[in-house]
Amino acid sequence: MTHPALTRLQQGLGALKADHLERRRRLLESAQGAHVMIDGQRVVSFCSNDYLGLAADPTLVAAAHAALDQCGVGAGAAHLITGHHGFHQDFEAAFARFVRKSAALLFSTGYMANLGVVTALVDRRGEVFADKLNHASLVDAAQLSGASFTRYRHLELSQLEGQLAASAAPDKLIVSDLVFSMDGDTAPVDALLDLAERYDAWLYLDDAHGFGVLNQGRGGLTERARASDRVIYLATLGKAAGVAGAAVAAHESVIDWLIQKARPYIYTTASPPLLAACLLESIRQIEAGETRRKRLRRHIAQLREGLAGLKLGVLMDSATPIQPVVIGANADAVRLSQALLQRGLLVPAIRTPTVPANTARLRITLSAAHSADDVAQLVETLHALA
Ligand SMILES: *Cc1c(COP(=O)(O)O)cnc(C)c1O
């Protein structure tokens, strides 16, 4: 039996398929890494965010085993009830020290952290100023807050300044990805901080893709931003850190406020403490991870040199492990992604509405877990397909 509401939903699914916008999940049948088994096929993967190759690292796995015997599997309660374990606490202290902020708070995911931070800092009377290419979770967070939501063109700080000058909101919050997830470019942190200071705004920077990778792993903040009480820093911990969760680092009063007000922190079960134990080990590996970062930087340079003059698309200007090749039409990007997969190379096609219309792209991400041969194979295949 069907009913009209279900029929409309099925028509919606049909329309997505017709527009090449239907999403499907691939089945991963191995640990995460540069070489994975996916949908029954062995492939070299150029699409994980496991930039340092820590997701299946033996030291993190050993930390999980050890913690499991000590604290079991589930946290069993929210942080403000009885779910706040010593591992959570120790991780927060280690994280704050590492990124050189005075305090930190561990959330279950980056998505939840963004909802929590933005809604705790601004309400209906406030105004959020956001780069147009910010991550979807920051867009959702601004909308959930009920604040006025003002967006500026990607990296156009003169437009942002005009918007700040025109604002009468008592609470102003500038939010930006630090490394933009679909383009791989970075926000001008000190210039944003200048504006935050001039207009008495908070500056919230989402460094999902920079933490663990940039500045000896400490992420994309400048020294000035680390020292500033207005800057609130987010690292997600499922990417380079290889585990799960997200940490917000800020002045201790901001962290105290989040504990009181951030609903996605308060009204949810604490993440399993064994994950926090893994994260403690991950911070150690990141801190001692210059060899991994050096390898990653070599891969980035090798790819960029190799793809200079590529015929089938335009390699975007990025110095980070996110190296997109803009193709244009959704269908063309999908076709190329499929051709690569037939040759054992997994590179996702990122389409509208995740990226602006006619900028569908192959989004290549590199990891320290790749070998120089993996990168060479991708470069050769892309040239051959053109
Ligand atoms: C991945 C990502 C998030 C979400 O983090 P999760 O921990 O995966 O929920 C937030 N912001 C940016 C920029 C991201 O890339």
Coordinates of C-alpha atoms and ligand atoms in Angstrom, one line a residue:
M1 CA 0.0 0.0 0.0
T2 CA 1.2 3.5 -0.7
H3 CA -0.1 6.8 0.3
P4 CA 0.2 10.3 -1.2
A5 CA 3.0 11.5 1.1
L6 CA 5.0 8.4 0.3
T7 CA 4.4 8.8 -3.4
R8 CA 5.7 12.4 -3.3
L9 CA 8.8 11.2 -1.5
Q10 CA 9.4 8.5 -4.1
Q11 CA 9.0 11.1 -6.9
G12 CA 11.6 13.2 -5.0
L13 CA 14.0 10.2 -5.1
G14 CA 13.3 9.7 -8.8
A15 CA 14.2 13.4 -9.5
L16 CA 17.5 13.1 -7.6
K17 CA 18.4 10.1 -9.6
A18 CA 17.5 11.8 -12.9
D19 CA 19.7 14.8 -12.0
H20 CA 22.7 12.5 -11.0
L21 CA 22.3 13.8 -7.4
E22 CA 21.4 10.5 -5.8
R23 CA 23.8 9.6 -3.0
R24 CA 24.6 6.1 -2.1
R25 CA 26.8 4.5 0.5
R26 CA 29.8 2.4 -0.4
L27 CA 30.5 -0.6 1.8
L28 CA 33.9 -0.5 3.5
E29 CA 35.1 -4.0 4.3
S30 CA 38.5 -3.3 5.7
A31 CA 40.1 -0.9 8.1
Q32 CA 40.3 2.7 7.0
G33 CA 43.5 3.5 5.1
A34 CA 45.2 4.3 1.8
H35 CA 44.4 0.8 0.5
V36 CA 40.9 -0.4 1.3
M37 CA 38.4 -3.1 0.3
I38 CA 35.3 -1.3 -0.8
D39 CA 32.2 -2.9 -2.4
G40 CA 34.2 -6.0 -2.9
Q41 CA 37.0 -4.2 -4.8
R42 CA 40.6 -3.5 -3.6
V43 CA 41.2 0.2 -4.3
V44 CA 43.6 3.0 -3.5
S45 CA 41.5 5.5 -1.7
F46 CA 41.9 9.2 -2.3
C47 CA 38.9 10.2 -0.3
S48 CA 39.3 9.7 3.4
N49 CA 40.1 12.5 5.9
D50 CA 42.6 10.2 7.7
Y51 CA 45.4 12.6 6.7
L52 CA 48.0 11.1 9.0
G53 CA 47.0 7.5 8.7
L54 CA 46.1 7.3 12.3
A55 CA 42.6 5.7 12.0
A56 CA 44.0 2.2 12.2
D57 CA 47.3 3.0 13.8
P58 CA 48.5 0.2 16.2
T59 CA 49.3 2.6 19.0
L60 CA 45.7 3.9 18.9
V61 CA 44.3 0.4 18.7
A62 CA 46.4 -0.6 21.7
A63 CA 45.1 2.4 23.6
A64 CA 41.6 1.3 22.9
H65 CA 42.2 -2.2 24.1
A66 CA 43.8 -1.0 27.3
A67 CA 41.0 1.5 28.0
L68 CA 38.3 -1.1 27.2
D69 CA 39.4 -3.3 30.2
Q70 CA 39.4 -0.2 32.4
C71 CA 36.2 1.6 31.5
G72 CA 34.0 -0.8 29.4
V73 CA 32.2 0.2 26.3
G74 CA 29.5 2.9 27.0
A75 CA 29.6 6.1 29.0
G76 CA 26.1 5.4 30.3
A77 CA 25.1 8.9 31.0
A78 CA 25.5 12.5 29.8
H79 CA 28.5 14.5 30.9
L80 CA 26.5 16.6 33.5
I81 CA 25.1 13.4 35.1
T82 CA 27.7 10.7 35.6
G83 CA 29.1 10.2 32.1
H84 CA 32.1 12.5 32.4
H85 CA 35.1 10.1 32.8
G86 CA 38.7 10.8 33.7
F87 CA 39.7 10.0 30.1
H88 CA 37.5 12.8 28.8
Q89 CA 38.9 15.2 31.3
D90 CA 42.6 14.3 30.6
F91 CA 42.0 14.6 26.9
E92 CA 40.5 18.1 27.3
A93 CA 43.5 19.2 29.3
A94 CA 46.0 17.7 26.8
F95 CA 44.2 19.2 23.8
A96 CA 44.0 22.7 25.4
R97 CA 47.7 22.6 26.2
F98 CA 48.6 21.3 22.7
V99 CA 46.7 24.1 20.8
R100 CA 47.8 26.7 23.4
K101 CA 44.3 27.7 24.6
S102 CA 43.4 27.9 28.3
A103 CA 40.6 25.4 28.3
A104 CA 38.8 22.8 26.0
L105 CA 35.6 20.9 25.8
L106 CA 35.0 17.5 24.1
F107 CA 31.9 17.0 22.0
S108 CA 30.7 13.8 20.4
T109 CA 31.0 15.1 16.8
G110 CA 32.0 18.2 15.0
Y111 CA 28.5 18.7 13.7
M112 CA 27.2 18.8 17.3
A113 CA 30.0 21.1 18.4
N114 CA 29.1 23.6 15.8
L115 CA 25.5 23.6 16.7
G116 CA 26.4 23.9 20.4
V117 CA 28.9 26.7 20.1
V118 CA 26.9 28.9 17.8
T119 CA 23.6 28.5 19.6
A120 CA 25.3 29.1 23.0
L121 CA 26.9 32.4 21.8
V122 CA 24.1 34.1 19.9
D123 CA 20.3 34.1 20.0
R124 CA 17.6 36.0 18.2
R125 CA 19.2 39.3 19.1
G126 CA 22.6 38.4 17.7
E127 CA 24.1 38.2 14.2
V128 CA 26.2 35.5 12.6
F129 CA 28.6 36.5 9.8
A130 CA 29.6 33.6 7.7
D131 CA 31.8 32.8 4.7
K132 CA 29.5 31.5 1.9
L133 CA 31.6 28.3 1.6
N134 CA 31.4 27.3 5.2
H135 CA 30.6 23.7 6.1
A136 CA 26.9 22.7 6.2
S137 CA 27.0 22.2 10.0
L138 CA 27.9 25.9 10.5
V139 CA 25.0 27.0 8.2
D140 CA 22.6 24.8 10.2
A141 CA 24.0 26.1 13.5
A142 CA 23.4 29.7 12.5
Q143 CA 19.9 28.9 11.4
L144 CA 19.2 27.0 14.6
S145 CA 20.4 29.9 16.7
G146 CA 17.7 32.2 15.4
A147 CA 20.2 35.0 15.0
S148 CA 20.3 37.1 11.9
F149 CA 22.4 35.2 9.4
T150 CA 24.6 37.3 7.1
R151 CA 26.9 35.7 4.5
Y152 CA 29.8 37.2 2.7
R153 CA 31.4 36.0 -0.6
H154 CA 34.2 33.5 -0.1
L155 CA 37.2 35.2 1.6
E156 CA 35.9 38.7 0.8
L157 CA 36.7 40.5 4.0
S158 CA 35.8 43.9 2.6
Q159 CA 32.2 42.8 2.2
L160 CA 32.4 41.3 5.7
E161 CA 33.6 44.6 7.1
G162 CA 30.7 46.5 5.5
Q163 CA 28.3 44.0 7.1
L164 CA 29.9 44.3 10.5
A165 CA 29.8 48.1 10.3
A166 CA 26.1 48.1 9.4
S167 CA 25.1 45.7 12.2
A168 CA 23.3 46.9 15.3
A169 CA 23.3 43.4 16.9
P170 CA 24.7 43.4 20.5
D171 CA 26.3 40.0 20.0
K172 CA 28.3 39.4 16.8
L173 CA 29.8 36.1 15.8
I174 CA 32.1 35.7 12.8
V175 CA 32.3 32.0 11.7
S176 CA 34.6 30.5 9.2
D177 CA 36.1 27.2 8.1
L178 CA 39.8 27.5 8.7
V179 CA 40.6 25.1 5.9
F180 CA 37.7 25.0 3.4
S181 CA 36.5 21.5 3.1
M182 CA 35.6 21.4 -0.6
D183 CA 38.3 23.8 -1.9
G184 CA 41.3 23.2 0.4
D185 CA 42.1 26.9 0.7
T186 CA 42.5 28.6 4.1
A187 CA 40.9 31.6 5.8
P188 CA 43.1 34.7 6.6
V189 CA 43.0 34.3 10.4
D190 CA 44.7 37.5 11.5
A191 CA 42.7 39.6 9.1
L192 CA 39.5 38.1 10.5
L193 CA 40.8 38.7 14.0
D194 CA 41.4 42.4 13.1
L195 CA 37.7 42.7 12.1
A196 CA 36.5 40.8 15.2
E197 CA 38.5 43.2 17.4
R198 CA 37.4 46.4 15.5
Y199 CA 33.7 45.4 15.8
D200 CA 33.7 43.5 19.1
A201 CA 32.8 40.2 17.6
W202 CA 33.6 36.6 18.5
L203 CA 35.7 34.7 16.0
Y204 CA 34.9 31.0 15.7
L205 CA 37.2 29.0 13.4
D206 CA 36.4 25.4 12.4
D207 CA 39.7 23.7 11.7
A208 CA 38.3 20.3 10.9
H209 CA 40.9 19.8 8.1
G210 CA 43.9 21.7 9.6
F211 CA 44.2 20.2 13.0
G212 CA 46.9 17.5 13.0
V213 CA 48.2 18.7 9.7
L214 CA 49.3 22.4 9.9
N215 CA 51.9 24.0 12.2
Q216 CA 53.4 20.9 13.7
G217 CA 49.9 19.5 14.0
R218 CA 48.6 22.4 16.2
G219 CA 46.3 23.5 13.4
G220 CA 45.8 26.6 11.4
L221 CA 45.6 29.3 14.1
T222 CA 48.2 32.0 14.2
E223 CA 50.1 32.8 17.4
R224 CA 48.0 35.9 17.8
A225 CA 44.8 34.0 17.4
R226 CA 45.9 31.4 20.0
A227 CA 46.5 34.3 22.5
S228 CA 43.2 36.0 21.8
D229 CA 40.3 35.6 24.1
R230 CA 37.9 36.3 21.2
V231 CA 39.0 33.3 19.2
I232 CA 37.1 30.0 19.7
Y233 CA 38.8 27.1 18.0
L234 CA 37.3 23.9 16.8
A235 CA 39.2 20.7 15.8
T236 CA 37.2 17.7 14.7
L237 CA 38.8 14.4 15.8
G238 CA 37.5 12.0 13.2
K239 CA 39.8 13.4 10.5
A240 CA 43.6 13.7 11.0
A241 CA 43.2 12.6 14.6
G242 CA 41.8 9.3 13.3
V243 CA 39.2 8.7 16.0
A244 CA 35.9 10.6 16.5
G245 CA 34.5 13.6 18.2
A246 CA 35.5 17.3 18.3
A247 CA 37.2 19.6 20.7
V248 CA 36.5 23.3 21.2
A249 CA 39.3 25.3 22.7
A250 CA 38.8 28.8 24.1
H251 CA 39.1 31.0 27.2
E252 CA 38.0 29.1 30.3
S253 CA 34.9 31.3 30.7
V254 CA 33.8 30.5 27.2
I255 CA 34.2 26.8 28.0
D256 CA 32.3 27.2 31.3
W257 CA 29.5 29.0 29.4
L258 CA 29.3 26.1 26.9
I259 CA 29.0 23.6 29.7
Q260 CA 26.0 25.6 30.9
K261 CA 24.4 26.4 27.6
A262 CA 25.5 24.2 24.7
R263 CA 22.5 21.9 24.2
P264 CA 24.2 19.3 22.0
Y265 CA 26.7 19.0 24.8
I266 CA 24.2 18.8 27.6
Y267 CA 21.4 16.7 26.2
T268 CA 23.3 13.7 24.9
T269 CA 25.1 10.7 26.2
A270 CA 28.8 11.3 26.7
S271 CA 31.0 9.6 24.0
P272 CA 32.5 6.3 25.1
P273 CA 35.5 7.1 27.4
L274 CA 37.6 4.6 25.5
L275 CA 37.5 7.0 22.5
A276 CA 38.9 9.8 24.7
A277 CA 41.7 7.4 25.7
C278 CA 42.4 6.8 22.0
L279 CA 42.4 10.6 21.5
L280 CA 45.0 11.0 24.2
E281 CA 47.2 8.7 22.3
S282 CA 46.3 10.4 19.1
I283 CA 47.5 13.8 20.4
R284 CA 50.8 12.1 21.3
Q285 CA 51.1 10.7 17.8
I286 CA 50.2 14.1 16.3
E287 CA 52.7 15.9 18.5
A288 CA 55.5 13.4 17.5
G289 CA 54.1 13.2 13.9
E290 CA 56.5 15.4 11.9
T291 CA 57.6 12.4 9.8
R292 CA 54.0 11.7 8.8
R293 CA 53.5 15.4 8.0
K294 CA 56.6 15.5 5.9
R295 CA 55.5 12.5 3.9
L296 CA 52.1 14.1 3.4
R297 CA 53.7 17.4 2.2
R298 CA 55.8 15.4 -0.3
H299 CA 52.7 13.7 -1.6
I300 CA 50.9 17.1 -2.0
A301 CA 53.9 18.5 -3.9
Q302 CA 54.2 15.4 -6.1
L303 CA 50.4 15.6 -7.0
R304 CA 50.5 19.3 -7.8
E305 CA 53.6 19.0 -10.0
G306 CA 52.2 15.9 -11.7
L307 CA 48.8 17.5 -12.4
A308 CA 50.1 20.9 -13.7
G309 CA 48.7 21.3 -17.3
L310 CA 46.0 18.6 -16.8
K311 CA 43.6 18.6 -19.7
L312 CA 40.4 17.3 -18.1
G313 CA 39.9 19.8 -15.3
V314 CA 41.4 22.6 -13.3
L315 CA 43.4 21.8 -10.1
M316 CA 42.4 24.3 -7.5
D317 CA 45.0 26.4 -5.7
S318 CA 45.5 24.5 -2.4
A319 CA 48.4 23.8 -0.1
T320 CA 46.5 21.4 2.1
P321 CA 45.7 17.6 1.7
I322 CA 42.4 18.6 0.0
Q323 CA 43.3 18.8 -3.8
P324 CA 40.1 19.3 -5.9
V325 CA 40.1 19.1 -9.6
V326 CA 37.1 21.1 -11.0
I327 CA 35.4 19.4 -13.8
G328 CA 32.1 21.4 -14.2
A329 CA 29.0 19.4 -14.9
N330 CA 27.8 16.9 -12.3
A331 CA 27.5 14.1 -14.9
D332 CA 31.0 14.6 -16.2
A333 CA 32.5 14.5 -12.7
V334 CA 30.5 11.3 -12.0
R335 CA 31.7 9.7 -15.2
L336 CA 35.4 10.5 -14.4
S337 CA 35.0 9.2 -10.9
Q338 CA 33.6 5.9 -12.3
A339 CA 36.4 5.6 -14.8
L340 CA 39.0 6.0 -12.0
L341 CA 37.2 3.4 -9.9
Q342 CA 37.4 0.9 -12.8
R343 CA 41.2 1.4 -12.6
G344 CA 41.2 0.8 -8.9
L345 CA 41.4 4.5 -7.8
L346 CA 38.7 5.8 -5.5
V347 CA 38.2 9.6 -6.0
P348 CA 34.7 10.9 -5.2
A349 CA 32.8 13.3 -7.4
I350 CA 31.5 16.2 -5.3
R351 CA 28.4 17.7 -6.9
T352 CA 25.8 20.4 -6.5
P353 CA 24.4 21.2 -3.9
T354 CA 27.5 20.4 -1.8
V355 CA 29.5 22.8 -4.2
P356 CA 28.2 25.7 -6.4
A357 CA 26.5 24.8 -9.7
N358 CA 28.9 23.9 -12.6
T359 CA 31.8 23.4 -10.2
A360 CA 31.4 19.7 -9.7
R361 CA 34.8 18.3 -8.9
L362 CA 36.9 15.3 -8.2
R363 CA 37.9 15.8 -4.6
I364 CA 41.3 14.2 -4.1
T365 CA 42.5 13.9 -0.5
L366 CA 46.0 12.7 0.3
S367 CA 47.3 10.9 3.4
A368 CA 50.6 10.1 4.9
A369 CA 49.5 6.5 4.5
H370 CA 49.8 6.8 0.7
S371 CA 53.0 5.8 -1.0
A372 CA 54.7 7.9 -3.7
D373 CA 53.6 5.1 -6.1
D374 CA 50.0 5.6 -5.2
V375 CA 50.2 9.2 -6.0
A376 CA 52.1 8.5 -9.3
Q377 CA 49.4 6.1 -10.3
L378 CA 46.7 8.6 -9.8
V379 CA 48.6 11.3 -11.7
E380 CA 49.2 9.0 -14.7
T381 CA 45.6 7.8 -14.8
L382 CA 44.2 11.3 -14.8
H383 CA 46.4 12.3 -17.7
A384 CA 45.5 9.1 -19.5
L385 CA 41.7 9.7 -19.1
A386 CA 42.1 13.2 -20.6
Ligands
LIG1 C1 33.8 17.1 8.9 C2 33.5 18.5 9.2 C3 32.7 18.8 10.3 C4 31.9 17.8 11.0 O1 32.7 17.1 11.9 P1 32.2 15.6 12.3 O2 33.0 15.3 13.5 O3 32.5 14.7 11.2 O4 30.7 15.7 12.7 C5 32.5 20.2 10.6 N1 33.2 21.1 10.0 C6 33.9 20.9 8.9 C7 34.6 22.0 8.2 C8 34.1 19.5 8.5 O5 34.9 19.3 7.4

